[in-house]
């Protein structure tokens, strides 16, 4: 065990003996992958495993799941996968039908049928609808389809009046494209048009105007409407078509946490002059600002995580008379916001439990709390359709908890009426409720706090049997993320219930630094040279679980994906004595080369740049690929990834498994051949990966590997 606060240090490795595995689709690399997939399948799959996987698939394919919808005009749109439609259906229904027990859906696009008719594999990746003129129906759509489930997508124009792709319409080949509608005959497009069009992070650097009938080759020849340096993360242009507030906004994303926004004034782009680490949001006449670090302007200091407001025109004219409409506290943070027609909804966390405020600009931004948030639950409120005159102040309320299946409510907030008074609004009424997939009454949810190595209190949720015996013998799964200001909040999972809780296990979610549970300062506390604070926090939770005798090291497993894969990779290499098993998914692990792999260059702001010698000095202390040592008893390890993951990529997982094998360290490995960063392009693949991870952990923690 490393001494608290003293990161493990390593000698430089002279060479990388597994560089050949970075050839993602190379014959030798894929032969290596298939051999290990076969080995893992042979060890993992038996009758009990197959039954468990089938029960997970039953949850994912359940017809009783809530079909979440988004309102566009008079229709409610949904994308749905089930056993009969593994690739999925894009469909819509009316509000009256949606309220019924069995809504009648109009199928707009059947992805399985599309694959059959074209002979190509496609995965749904979303749709961009052009807002119609007032009084007209939505019609023009750019549909995004991924050839392998990755981030690169092809776009094709779709007509909602004919329910067909538009012959000779807009069409773009597969790339990490960003686009938006200007009008029925014009798109703003950032895509791969050759040298200089994409950043080093693999995202669009230049946005051009694509007019109906023009080809990609013609687009490439045009001068960019807006462009950013290639060492920035990405750039783009969006158009707001809200009547009375039509405008173009360009964004230059320097890195994950720094960006610059520009308003188009005539032919010029005018910078909205705020610090680069400011979140900028425009709505009608308002400019909302959320600082990531304390901001001093015009003699006033605004705290990191606050929400500030000013009229956009006044700000652009030089005024800095900002109003604080939310101020964070040590326990309370702002997570998101949403505008209805007249009001602003704020979703907050207070010690990782939800709280919702309604702010009224017409009443001097007076705030009212929405009484809809039980303790230890996650509840989010957001507008249904702020541009619909009849539903402008309607809001969705989505509630969930570890033992509470998701529920969807709809209500109407108070607002001004035509006579200058105000309407009362209506309380949120239940619209749909998800089924329960395990007996929640047998379990309880608790929140505890561990003390990290520097004295920081770190919250975590514990879900387990009501009659849990504190004797250290309970198989326990500890989950975490700890990066990119992502908050881990309570959420119902029928699959976790079936594959872990019903088998007698305890499930734990750690809210470690690097996340956003306490706002941006909770995140920035674990950036770059301070990365180990996230790992120390996670280790502190692991130690606390053993100290409280919920479990013991041999009975404690941890799991994480993506940045969470880096987290558990560091548990493996820094804290092997705290765990009996590790499940590491779609992970970053080789922090020496991560910036050169897939979209890795985009994460330098989070981790640092290994090509800068002084930064490599701290990065190498949390690079699991370089921290493996001989003679150490490592916990049982399962590493899984996806060939088609074009965000993190599969090669870091491959190389880590290969190096562990070469050192005689037992490791299981599986690589899904499609499905992108999630490793799952359909429910069957999702069931496979979830079950494989949990079954591996269960066997390892119960001595059955």
XYZ file of C-alpha atoms in Angstrom:
705
model
C 0.000 0.000 0.000
C 1.325 3.460 -0.852
C 1.623 5.884 2.003
C -1.213 8.421 2.018
C -0.316 11.460 -0.065
C 2.801 9.790 -1.553
C 2.051 8.677 -5.137
C 3.782 5.576 -6.439
C 6.768 6.501 -8.614
C 8.320 4.467 -11.393
C 11.435 4.282 -13.487
C 11.102 5.210 -17.142
C 10.274 2.266 -19.405
C 12.703 2.228 -22.361
C 10.150 1.108 -24.928
C 6.553 0.096 -25.443
C 6.625 -3.543 -26.452
C 2.925 -3.570 -27.336
C 2.730 -0.702 -29.817
C 1.649 -3.214 -32.454
C -1.699 -3.530 -30.670
C -2.394 0.120 -31.565
C -3.120 -1.001 -35.132
C -6.828 -1.148 -34.306
C -8.004 -3.259 -37.267
C -4.684 -4.937 -38.078
C -4.752 -8.688 -38.653
C -2.282 -9.490 -35.869
C -4.051 -7.250 -33.373
C -7.494 -8.630 -34.238
C -6.208 -12.207 -34.016
C -4.966 -11.362 -30.513
C -8.389 -9.925 -29.648
C -10.357 -12.901 -30.974
C -8.148 -15.372 -29.140
C -8.757 -13.614 -25.809
C -12.456 -13.170 -26.477
C -12.712 -16.908 -27.038
C -10.733 -17.586 -23.869
C -12.975 -15.316 -21.797
C -16.146 -16.792 -23.290
C -14.971 -20.298 -22.513
C -14.291 -19.397 -18.888
C -17.338 -17.206 -18.356
C -20.281 -18.661 -20.209
C -22.208 -21.495 -18.603
C -25.863 -22.194 -17.930
C -26.031 -19.957 -14.847
C -24.353 -17.112 -16.719
C -26.689 -17.461 -19.695
C -29.728 -17.369 -17.414
C -28.416 -14.223 -15.715
C -27.737 -12.528 -19.040
C -31.248 -13.412 -20.208
C -32.696 -11.771 -17.093
C -30.709 -8.611 -17.829
C -31.885 -8.581 -21.431
C -35.442 -8.973 -20.161
C -35.011 -5.714 -18.244
C -33.485 -3.874 -21.193
C -36.129 -5.128 -23.632
C -39.095 -4.700 -21.306
C -42.129 -3.248 -23.052
C -43.053 -1.568 -19.759
C -40.019 0.729 -19.756
C -40.801 4.433 -19.966
C -40.542 5.674 -23.551
C -38.951 9.055 -22.848
C -40.142 11.688 -25.309
C -39.208 15.125 -26.601
C -41.909 17.491 -27.841
C -41.613 19.075 -31.270
C -44.721 20.914 -32.426
C -47.766 18.746 -31.807
C -45.807 15.465 -31.670
C -43.840 13.583 -29.020
C -40.774 11.797 -30.374
C -39.036 8.705 -29.015
C -36.321 6.242 -30.010
C -36.983 2.656 -28.885
C -35.130 -0.660 -28.883
C -36.542 -4.039 -27.885
C -36.224 -7.721 -28.760
C -38.147 -7.330 -32.020
C -36.290 -4.150 -32.974
C -32.692 -4.538 -31.792
C -31.403 -1.582 -33.856
C -34.449 0.440 -32.926
C -37.378 2.522 -34.103
C -37.604 6.286 -34.367
C -41.248 7.064 -33.768
C -43.750 9.649 -32.547
C -47.174 9.913 -30.977
C -49.673 12.496 -29.767
C -50.003 13.682 -26.183
C -53.404 12.054 -25.773
C -52.031 8.748 -26.993
C -48.912 9.017 -24.824
C -51.069 9.367 -21.728
C -52.744 6.025 -22.416
C -51.458 2.643 -21.250
C -50.474 1.586 -24.803
C -49.608 4.610 -26.947
C -50.162 4.368 -30.682
C -46.845 5.135 -32.335
C -46.213 6.290 -35.863
C -42.932 4.686 -36.937
C -40.809 7.234 -38.773
C -37.672 5.179 -39.353
C -37.048 1.470 -38.718
C -33.264 1.055 -38.365
C -33.387 -2.741 -38.697
C -35.369 -2.422 -41.931
C -32.938 0.243 -43.153
C -30.004 -2.101 -42.538
C -31.771 -4.909 -44.394
C -32.649 -2.724 -47.382
C -29.218 -1.114 -47.751
C -27.074 -4.097 -46.796
C -25.217 -1.836 -44.339
C -24.999 -1.844 -40.558
C -26.367 1.351 -39.030
C -26.849 2.536 -35.470
C -29.159 5.402 -34.558
C -27.232 8.518 -33.481
C -29.953 11.166 -33.256
C -31.819 13.716 -35.356
C -31.660 17.470 -35.876
C -35.050 19.032 -36.719
C -35.436 22.402 -38.417
C -37.788 24.656 -36.460
C -40.605 25.570 -38.852
C -42.105 28.989 -39.416
C -44.941 29.855 -37.002
C -48.076 27.910 -37.872
C -46.253 25.277 -39.891
C -45.422 21.660 -38.969
C -41.961 20.212 -38.413
C -40.797 18.564 -41.612
C -37.057 18.806 -42.360
C -34.683 16.566 -40.409
C -31.030 15.624 -40.568
C -30.810 12.037 -39.309
C -27.482 10.863 -37.863
C -26.469 7.211 -38.347
C -23.304 5.566 -37.084
C -21.775 2.696 -39.074
C -20.395 1.002 -35.944
C -21.848 2.730 -32.891
C -18.908 5.148 -32.613
C -18.905 8.933 -32.537
C -18.368 9.287 -36.277
C -21.753 9.490 -38.025
C -23.241 9.894 -41.489
C -26.048 12.423 -42.014
C -28.992 12.115 -44.397
C -31.935 14.439 -44.868
C -35.321 12.997 -43.909
C -38.810 14.340 -44.688
C -41.414 13.974 -41.934
C -44.243 14.607 -44.401
C -43.321 11.626 -46.611
C -41.501 9.547 -43.931
C -38.621 8.963 -46.323
C -35.108 10.130 -47.023
C -34.993 13.064 -49.434
C -33.764 12.071 -52.882
C -30.947 14.441 -53.764
C -31.202 16.041 -50.335
C -28.444 16.926 -47.908
C -26.112 13.980 -47.308
C -22.746 13.779 -45.545
C -20.435 10.753 -45.190
C -19.365 9.326 -41.856
C -17.196 11.698 -39.804
C -17.242 13.464 -36.445
C -19.527 16.067 -37.988
C -21.237 18.959 -36.205
C -24.103 20.602 -38.074
C -27.129 22.808 -37.608
C -29.921 24.250 -39.704
C -29.896 27.884 -40.842
C -32.980 27.515 -43.025
C -34.657 24.929 -45.240
C -31.953 25.241 -47.900
C -28.881 25.886 -45.764
C -26.815 24.066 -43.146
C -23.888 25.150 -41.023
C -21.480 22.206 -41.276
C -18.204 21.304 -39.594
C -16.864 18.031 -40.986
C -13.818 16.296 -42.396
C -13.025 17.936 -45.733
C -9.326 17.140 -45.710
C -6.204 18.713 -44.231
C -6.878 21.475 -41.721
C -10.583 20.755 -41.293
C -10.337 18.685 -38.092
C -8.516 19.454 -34.862
C -5.823 17.326 -33.265
C -8.604 16.072 -30.971
C -10.439 14.735 -34.081
C -13.336 17.245 -34.014
C -14.318 19.951 -36.536
C -12.045 23.000 -36.685
C -13.867 24.848 -39.465
C -17.557 25.539 -40.088
C -18.767 26.249 -43.617
C -22.110 27.043 -45.207
C -23.598 24.139 -47.176
C -26.431 25.055 -49.528
C -28.929 22.667 -51.023
C -27.517 20.914 -54.084
C -23.858 21.472 -53.171
C -21.435 18.561 -52.782
C -18.888 17.858 -50.076
C -16.168 18.752 -52.593
C -17.776 22.157 -53.173
C -18.070 22.657 -49.436
C -14.349 21.963 -49.005
C -13.475 24.723 -51.467
C -15.349 27.413 -49.527
C -13.836 29.818 -47.066
C -14.838 28.899 -43.515
C -17.569 30.923 -41.879
C -15.692 30.352 -38.624
C -12.562 28.389 -37.726
C -10.329 27.652 -34.745
C -6.659 26.625 -34.358
C -6.005 22.923 -34.829
C -4.658 22.546 -31.289
C -8.023 23.626 -29.858
C -10.653 20.973 -29.130
C -13.302 22.061 -31.643
C -15.242 24.947 -33.122
C -18.695 25.461 -34.534
C -21.605 27.739 -35.333
C -25.236 27.469 -34.230
C -28.287 29.440 -35.318
C -31.168 30.455 -33.065
C -34.427 30.813 -34.975
C -36.558 31.967 -32.035
C -38.788 34.779 -33.401
C -37.451 38.123 -32.234
C -34.155 36.606 -31.114
C -32.698 35.212 -34.343
C -28.901 35.131 -34.145
C -25.770 33.173 -34.974
C -23.361 32.150 -32.218
C -19.899 30.691 -32.815
C -17.951 28.762 -30.241
C -14.234 28.099 -29.984
C -13.710 25.237 -27.532
C -10.102 25.494 -26.368
C -10.345 22.401 -24.191
C -12.940 20.626 -22.082
C -13.264 23.513 -19.642
C -12.312 26.615 -21.595
C -14.127 28.154 -24.527
C -14.940 31.452 -26.218
C -18.330 32.490 -27.572
C -18.929 34.973 -30.373
C -22.022 36.782 -31.649
C -22.312 37.438 -35.355
C -22.822 41.153 -35.946
C -23.060 41.847 -39.665
C -20.071 40.041 -41.154
C -18.066 40.119 -37.921
C -17.779 37.762 -34.977
C -17.844 39.746 -31.725
C -16.388 38.068 -28.644
C -18.586 37.828 -25.549
C -15.818 39.031 -23.249
C -15.781 36.756 -20.232
C -13.029 34.470 -18.907
C -12.420 31.362 -21.000
C -13.497 29.072 -18.158
C -16.965 30.678 -17.995
C -20.090 28.736 -19.010
C -22.049 31.000 -21.358
C -25.763 30.526 -22.070
C -28.062 32.756 -24.148
C -31.850 32.751 -23.936
C -34.008 35.421 -25.516
C -32.720 38.731 -24.120
C -30.747 37.126 -21.299
C -27.090 36.190 -20.901
C -26.433 33.621 -18.165
C -22.906 33.062 -16.870
C -21.527 30.363 -14.561
C -17.881 30.832 -13.478
C -15.706 27.764 -12.965
C -13.327 29.781 -10.805
C -13.903 32.909 -8.734
C -14.335 35.908 -11.052
C -13.586 39.504 -10.150
C -15.162 42.112 -12.425
C -16.161 45.751 -11.891
C -15.043 45.528 -8.262
C -17.273 42.525 -7.439
C -16.218 38.922 -6.795
C -18.471 36.155 -8.117
C -17.945 32.681 -6.703
C -17.134 29.606 -8.743
C -20.382 27.741 -9.384
C -22.617 30.810 -9.059
C -25.191 31.673 -11.725
C -25.178 35.263 -12.965
C -27.584 37.074 -15.267
C -27.594 40.271 -17.306
C -29.362 41.459 -20.444
C -27.242 40.483 -23.448
C -27.480 43.850 -25.159
C -26.399 45.629 -21.987
C -23.415 43.327 -21.529
C -22.296 43.740 -25.143
C -22.594 47.520 -24.683
C -20.155 47.362 -21.767
C -22.338 47.016 -18.680
C -21.116 44.661 -15.966
C -24.060 45.102 -13.598
C -24.440 41.377 -13.097
C -27.010 39.841 -10.803
C -26.310 36.664 -8.813
C -29.405 34.476 -9.060
C -27.789 31.425 -7.483
C -24.953 31.345 -4.966
C -23.341 27.995 -4.100
C -22.701 26.850 -0.539
C -20.383 24.242 0.925
C -23.138 21.641 0.528
C -25.193 22.956 -2.393
C -24.299 23.204 -6.094
C -25.988 24.059 -9.378
C -26.152 21.151 -11.806
C -28.257 22.421 -14.720
C -30.929 24.904 -15.737
C -33.814 25.077 -18.171
C -36.048 27.883 -19.440
C -39.780 27.631 -19.774
C -41.579 30.450 -21.591
C -41.440 32.842 -18.633
C -39.454 31.133 -15.881
C -36.084 29.579 -15.130
C -35.735 26.130 -13.540
C -32.587 25.335 -11.547
C -31.613 21.743 -10.715
C -29.416 21.669 -7.609
C -27.675 19.087 -5.464
C -27.489 19.400 -1.693
C -25.113 16.754 -0.335
C -25.916 14.826 -3.534
C -29.697 14.942 -3.040
C -31.806 16.927 -5.491
C -33.410 20.322 -4.956
C -35.281 22.409 -7.564
C -35.795 26.172 -7.658
C -38.125 28.188 -9.902
C -36.938 31.729 -10.662
C -39.214 34.484 -11.968
C -37.414 37.228 -13.968
C -40.546 39.396 -13.907
C -40.487 39.368 -10.096
C -36.844 40.366 -9.717
C -35.673 36.759 -10.034
C -37.579 35.694 -6.937
C -36.960 32.015 -6.209
C -39.501 29.393 -5.138
C -38.586 25.845 -4.181
C -40.434 23.090 -6.013
C -41.559 20.558 -3.429
C -40.771 17.425 -5.405
C -37.504 16.004 -4.091
C -37.392 13.228 -1.473
C -34.019 12.696 0.267
C -31.401 10.475 -1.382
C -33.144 10.701 -4.755
C -32.373 12.331 -8.071
C -35.090 14.630 -9.449
C -34.691 16.821 -12.535
C -37.055 19.436 -13.913
C -36.872 20.843 -17.434
C -39.102 22.620 -19.920
C -41.457 20.673 -22.178
C -41.451 23.228 -25.015
C -40.753 26.859 -24.181
C -41.702 27.997 -27.698
C -45.222 26.531 -27.624
C -47.684 29.303 -26.627
C -50.049 26.778 -25.039
C -47.412 24.701 -23.230
C -44.733 27.322 -22.703
C -44.576 27.024 -18.908
C -45.090 23.264 -18.808
C -42.276 21.218 -17.326
C -41.225 17.608 -17.064
C -40.256 16.196 -13.692
C -38.212 12.985 -13.805
C -37.544 11.277 -10.488
C -35.510 8.186 -9.660
C -33.665 6.540 -6.787
C -31.647 3.398 -6.157
C -34.836 1.601 -5.062
C -37.356 3.830 -6.860
C -38.110 3.099 -10.517
C -38.100 6.189 -12.699
C -41.284 8.222 -12.826
C -42.230 11.009 -15.229
C -44.539 13.853 -14.236
C -45.780 16.907 -16.093
C -46.929 20.169 -14.573
C -47.423 23.829 -15.375
C -45.574 26.598 -13.580
C -47.174 29.905 -12.655
C -46.555 32.721 -15.092
C -47.788 36.110 -16.293
C -51.175 36.320 -17.975
C -52.404 38.648 -20.702
C -53.859 41.090 -18.164
C -50.565 41.633 -16.356
C -51.405 39.277 -13.503
C -50.216 35.708 -13.096
C -51.556 32.241 -13.609
C -51.480 29.753 -10.743
C -50.071 26.799 -12.589
C -50.880 23.164 -11.905
C -49.101 20.595 -9.772
C -47.059 17.965 -11.562
C -49.191 14.909 -12.347
C -47.918 11.392 -12.918
C -47.562 10.579 -16.615
C -45.675 7.280 -16.659
C -44.008 5.006 -14.134
C -41.368 2.404 -14.852
C -41.840 -1.128 -13.512
C -39.844 -2.618 -10.682
C -37.460 -5.413 -11.639
C -36.475 -6.538 -8.152
C -38.063 -6.487 -4.704
C -37.039 -3.050 -3.478
C -38.725 -3.569 -0.107
C -35.906 -5.919 0.891
C -33.241 -3.216 0.656
C -32.315 0.149 2.110
C -30.332 3.162 0.923
C -27.884 4.913 3.221
C -25.481 7.798 2.775
C -22.149 7.778 4.547
C -19.044 9.962 4.530
C -15.468 8.731 4.402
C -12.441 10.849 5.316
C -9.833 11.143 2.583
C -6.081 11.358 3.212
C -6.172 15.176 3.347
C -9.185 15.292 5.673
C -11.848 15.921 3.003
C -15.267 14.393 3.706
C -16.292 12.213 0.760
C -19.938 11.107 0.480
C -21.029 7.728 -0.771
C -24.295 5.851 -1.189
C -24.713 2.300 0.085
C -27.508 0.038 -1.152
C -27.922 -3.314 0.526
C -30.229 -5.668 2.421
C -32.202 -4.165 5.279
C -30.910 -6.953 7.522
C -27.290 -6.474 6.433
C -24.920 -8.158 8.868
C -21.798 -6.065 9.500
C -19.304 -8.905 9.690
C -17.093 -8.089 6.692
C -18.423 -10.954 4.595
C -20.713 -9.137 2.134
C -19.692 -9.121 -1.544
C -19.624 -5.400 -2.317
C -19.337 -3.544 -5.606
C -17.905 -0.016 -5.402
C -18.540 2.211 -8.410
C -17.092 5.619 -9.215
C -16.061 8.084 -11.902
C -14.359 11.196 -10.529
C -13.739 13.329 -13.596
C -14.954 16.015 -15.994
C -17.335 17.482 -13.384
C -19.699 14.523 -13.864
C -21.968 13.935 -10.868
C -22.934 10.411 -9.785
C -26.466 10.657 -8.411
C -29.029 8.087 -7.205
C -30.593 6.155 -10.086
C -32.689 3.029 -10.400
C -31.147 0.095 -12.234
C -33.123 -3.080 -12.693
C -29.998 -4.734 -14.060
C -27.918 -3.945 -10.963
C -30.811 -5.192 -8.861
C -30.850 -8.520 -10.651
C -27.127 -9.116 -11.102
C -25.924 -7.824 -7.752
C -28.489 -6.989 -5.075
C -30.720 -10.047 -5.473
C -27.667 -12.291 -5.223
C -26.917 -10.879 -1.779
C -24.455 -8.153 -2.725
C -24.041 -4.554 -1.580
C -23.829 -1.794 -4.186
C -21.946 1.442 -3.447
C -21.517 4.686 -5.421
C -18.693 7.009 -4.379
C -18.975 10.781 -4.976
C -15.257 11.502 -5.203
C -13.470 14.695 -6.200
C -13.076 15.233 -9.901
C -16.861 14.946 -10.220
C -19.389 17.753 -10.009
C -21.408 16.822 -6.938
C -20.288 19.979 -5.127
C -19.846 22.176 -8.172
C -16.764 23.153 -10.181
C -14.442 23.414 -7.175
C -15.060 19.723 -6.415
C -13.880 19.011 -9.937
C -10.894 21.345 -10.109
C -9.603 19.973 -6.794
C -8.534 16.805 -8.649
C -7.194 18.159 -11.924
C -3.801 17.281 -13.391
C -1.117 17.338 -10.667
C -3.853 16.887 -8.043
C -5.335 13.826 -9.763
C -4.464 11.579 -6.846
C -7.060 13.280 -4.698
C -9.741 11.448 -6.688
C -7.947 8.152 -6.178
C -7.299 8.846 -2.484
C -11.021 9.620 -2.074
C -12.039 6.336 -3.698
C -9.539 4.414 -1.594
C -10.891 6.158 1.502
C -14.401 4.934 0.680
C -13.047 1.416 0.146
C -11.263 1.539 3.497
C -14.344 2.925 5.233
C -16.476 0.062 3.920
C -14.028 -2.412 5.423
C -13.673 -0.435 8.667
C -17.453 -0.410 9.074
C -17.393 -4.171 8.364
C -19.788 -3.849 5.469
C -17.185 -5.881 3.614
C -13.489 -6.720 3.635
C -10.795 -6.385 0.955
C -11.216 -9.920 -0.371
C -14.961 -9.282 -0.706
C -14.725 -5.800 -2.229
C -14.745 -5.230 -5.975
C -14.644 -1.982 -7.935
C -15.868 -1.089 -11.406
C -15.538 1.925 -13.678
C -15.633 2.857 -17.337
C -13.793 5.453 -19.447
C -12.338 7.936 -16.932
C -13.763 5.523 -14.364
C -11.618 2.846 -16.018
C -8.571 5.001 -15.293
C -9.844 5.323 -11.730
C -10.062 1.582 -11.123
C -6.819 1.049 -13.039
C -5.193 3.188 -10.362
C -6.919 1.173 -7.662
C -5.345 -1.899 -9.230
C -1.843 -0.430 -9.280
C -1.841 1.842 -6.190
C -4.222 0.082 -3.819
C -4.262 -3.618 -4.757
C -4.551 -4.594 -1.087
C -7.961 -2.899 -0.765
C -9.764 -4.979 -3.405
C -10.524 -8.545 -4.330
C -11.520 -7.814 -7.942
C -11.485 -5.010 -10.526
C -13.680 -4.510 -13.617
C -12.130 -1.933 -15.933
C -14.148 -0.827 -18.985
C -13.307 1.226 -22.131
C -10.440 2.675 -20.086
C -7.647 5.174 -20.313
C -4.590 3.355 -18.990
C -1.549 4.387 -21.036
C -1.223 8.017 -20.012
C 2.066 8.375 -21.880
C 0.388 7.995 -25.255
C -3.244 8.828 -24.515
C -3.042 12.163 -26.367
C -2.046 10.342 -29.553
C -4.858 7.796 -29.419
C -8.403 8.434 -30.699
C -9.806 11.643 -29.123
C -7.230 11.711 -26.334
C -5.794 15.145 -27.139
C -9.110 16.669 -26.055
C -8.520 15.674 -22.421
C -5.232 17.476 -21.774
C -7.040 20.032 -19.606
C -8.177 17.185 -17.336
C -4.989 15.142 -17.058
C -2.102 17.235 -18.394
C 0.177 16.868 -21.412
C 2.631 13.946 -21.250
C 4.769 15.565 -23.943
C 5.626 18.379 -21.529
C 8.392 16.857 -19.341
C 7.347 18.534 -16.090
C 3.761 17.398 -16.643
C 4.788 13.830 -17.442
C 6.440 13.806 -14.037
C 3.036 13.869 -12.358
C 1.059 12.104 -15.094
C 3.248 9.010 -14.892
C 2.249 8.592 -11.250
C -1.319 7.797 -12.352
C -0.572 5.892 -15.570
C -1.546 2.281 -14.715
C 0.164 0.869 -17.816
C 3.481 2.086 -16.402
C 2.809 1.246 -12.763
C 2.529 -2.548 -12.978
C 5.216 -4.198 -10.868
C 6.511 -7.705 -10.482
C 5.991 -9.509 -7.216
C 2.732 -7.754 -6.332
C -0.426 -9.703 -5.574
C -2.993 -7.966 -7.753
C -6.745 -8.471 -7.437
C -8.544 -10.470 -10.120
C -8.975 -8.177 -13.142
C -11.381 -8.008 -16.071
C -10.629 -5.453 -18.808
C -13.220 -4.832 -21.500
C -13.413 -2.459 -24.449
C -14.808 -2.050 -27.998
C -13.073 -2.106 -31.371
C -15.326 0.680 -32.663
C -14.733 3.032 -29.732
C -13.408 6.138 -31.508
C -13.391 8.232 -28.333
C -11.008 6.415 -25.969
C -10.251 3.578 -28.378
C -9.564 -0.083 -27.603
C -5.775 -0.044 -27.683
C -5.111 1.091 -24.110
C -7.175 -1.791 -22.775
C -5.415 -4.226 -25.126
C -1.949 -3.076 -24.128
C -2.699 -3.203 -20.420
C -4.007 -6.755 -20.685
C -1.036 -7.788 -22.821
C 1.480 -6.319 -20.393
C -0.246 -7.994 -17.447
C -0.134 -11.318 -19.297
C 3.561 -10.865 -20.070
C 4.240 -10.297 -16.369
C 2.333 -13.416 -15.392
C -0.555 -11.417 -13.881
C -3.898 -13.130 -14.337
C -6.292 -10.989 -16.382
C -9.519 -11.525 -18.311
C -10.115 -9.534 -21.480
C -13.072 -8.958 -23.798
C -13.427 -6.625 -26.778
C -16.821 -6.005 -28.338
C -16.423 -5.657 -32.095
C -18.951 -2.797 -32.370
C -20.968 -0.481 -30.165
C -18.681 2.560 -29.808
C -17.607 3.971 -26.460
C -20.430 2.191 -24.636
C -19.385 -1.104 -26.189
C -23.045 -1.809 -26.869
C -24.881 -0.898 -30.039
C -28.032 -2.783 -29.031
C -29.650 -4.243 -25.923
C -28.191 -7.689 -26.472
C -24.653 -6.303 -26.465
C -25.427 -4.127 -23.451
C -26.741 -7.159 -21.569
C -23.615 -9.106 -22.470
C -21.179 -6.502 -21.162
C -23.129 -5.731 -17.987
C -23.549 -9.398 -17.122
C -19.954 -10.289 -17.945
C -18.623 -7.563 -15.666
C -20.880 -8.405 -12.734
C -20.529 -12.169 -13.124
C -16.741 -11.864 -13.181
C -16.781 -9.730 -10.032
C -19.235 -12.028 -8.273
C -17.192 -15.132 -8.971
C -13.936 -13.418 -7.996
C -15.298 -12.128 -4.688
C -16.811 -15.496 -3.836
C -13.795 -17.627 -4.738
C -15.393 -19.147 -7.847
C -13.065 -18.029 -10.641
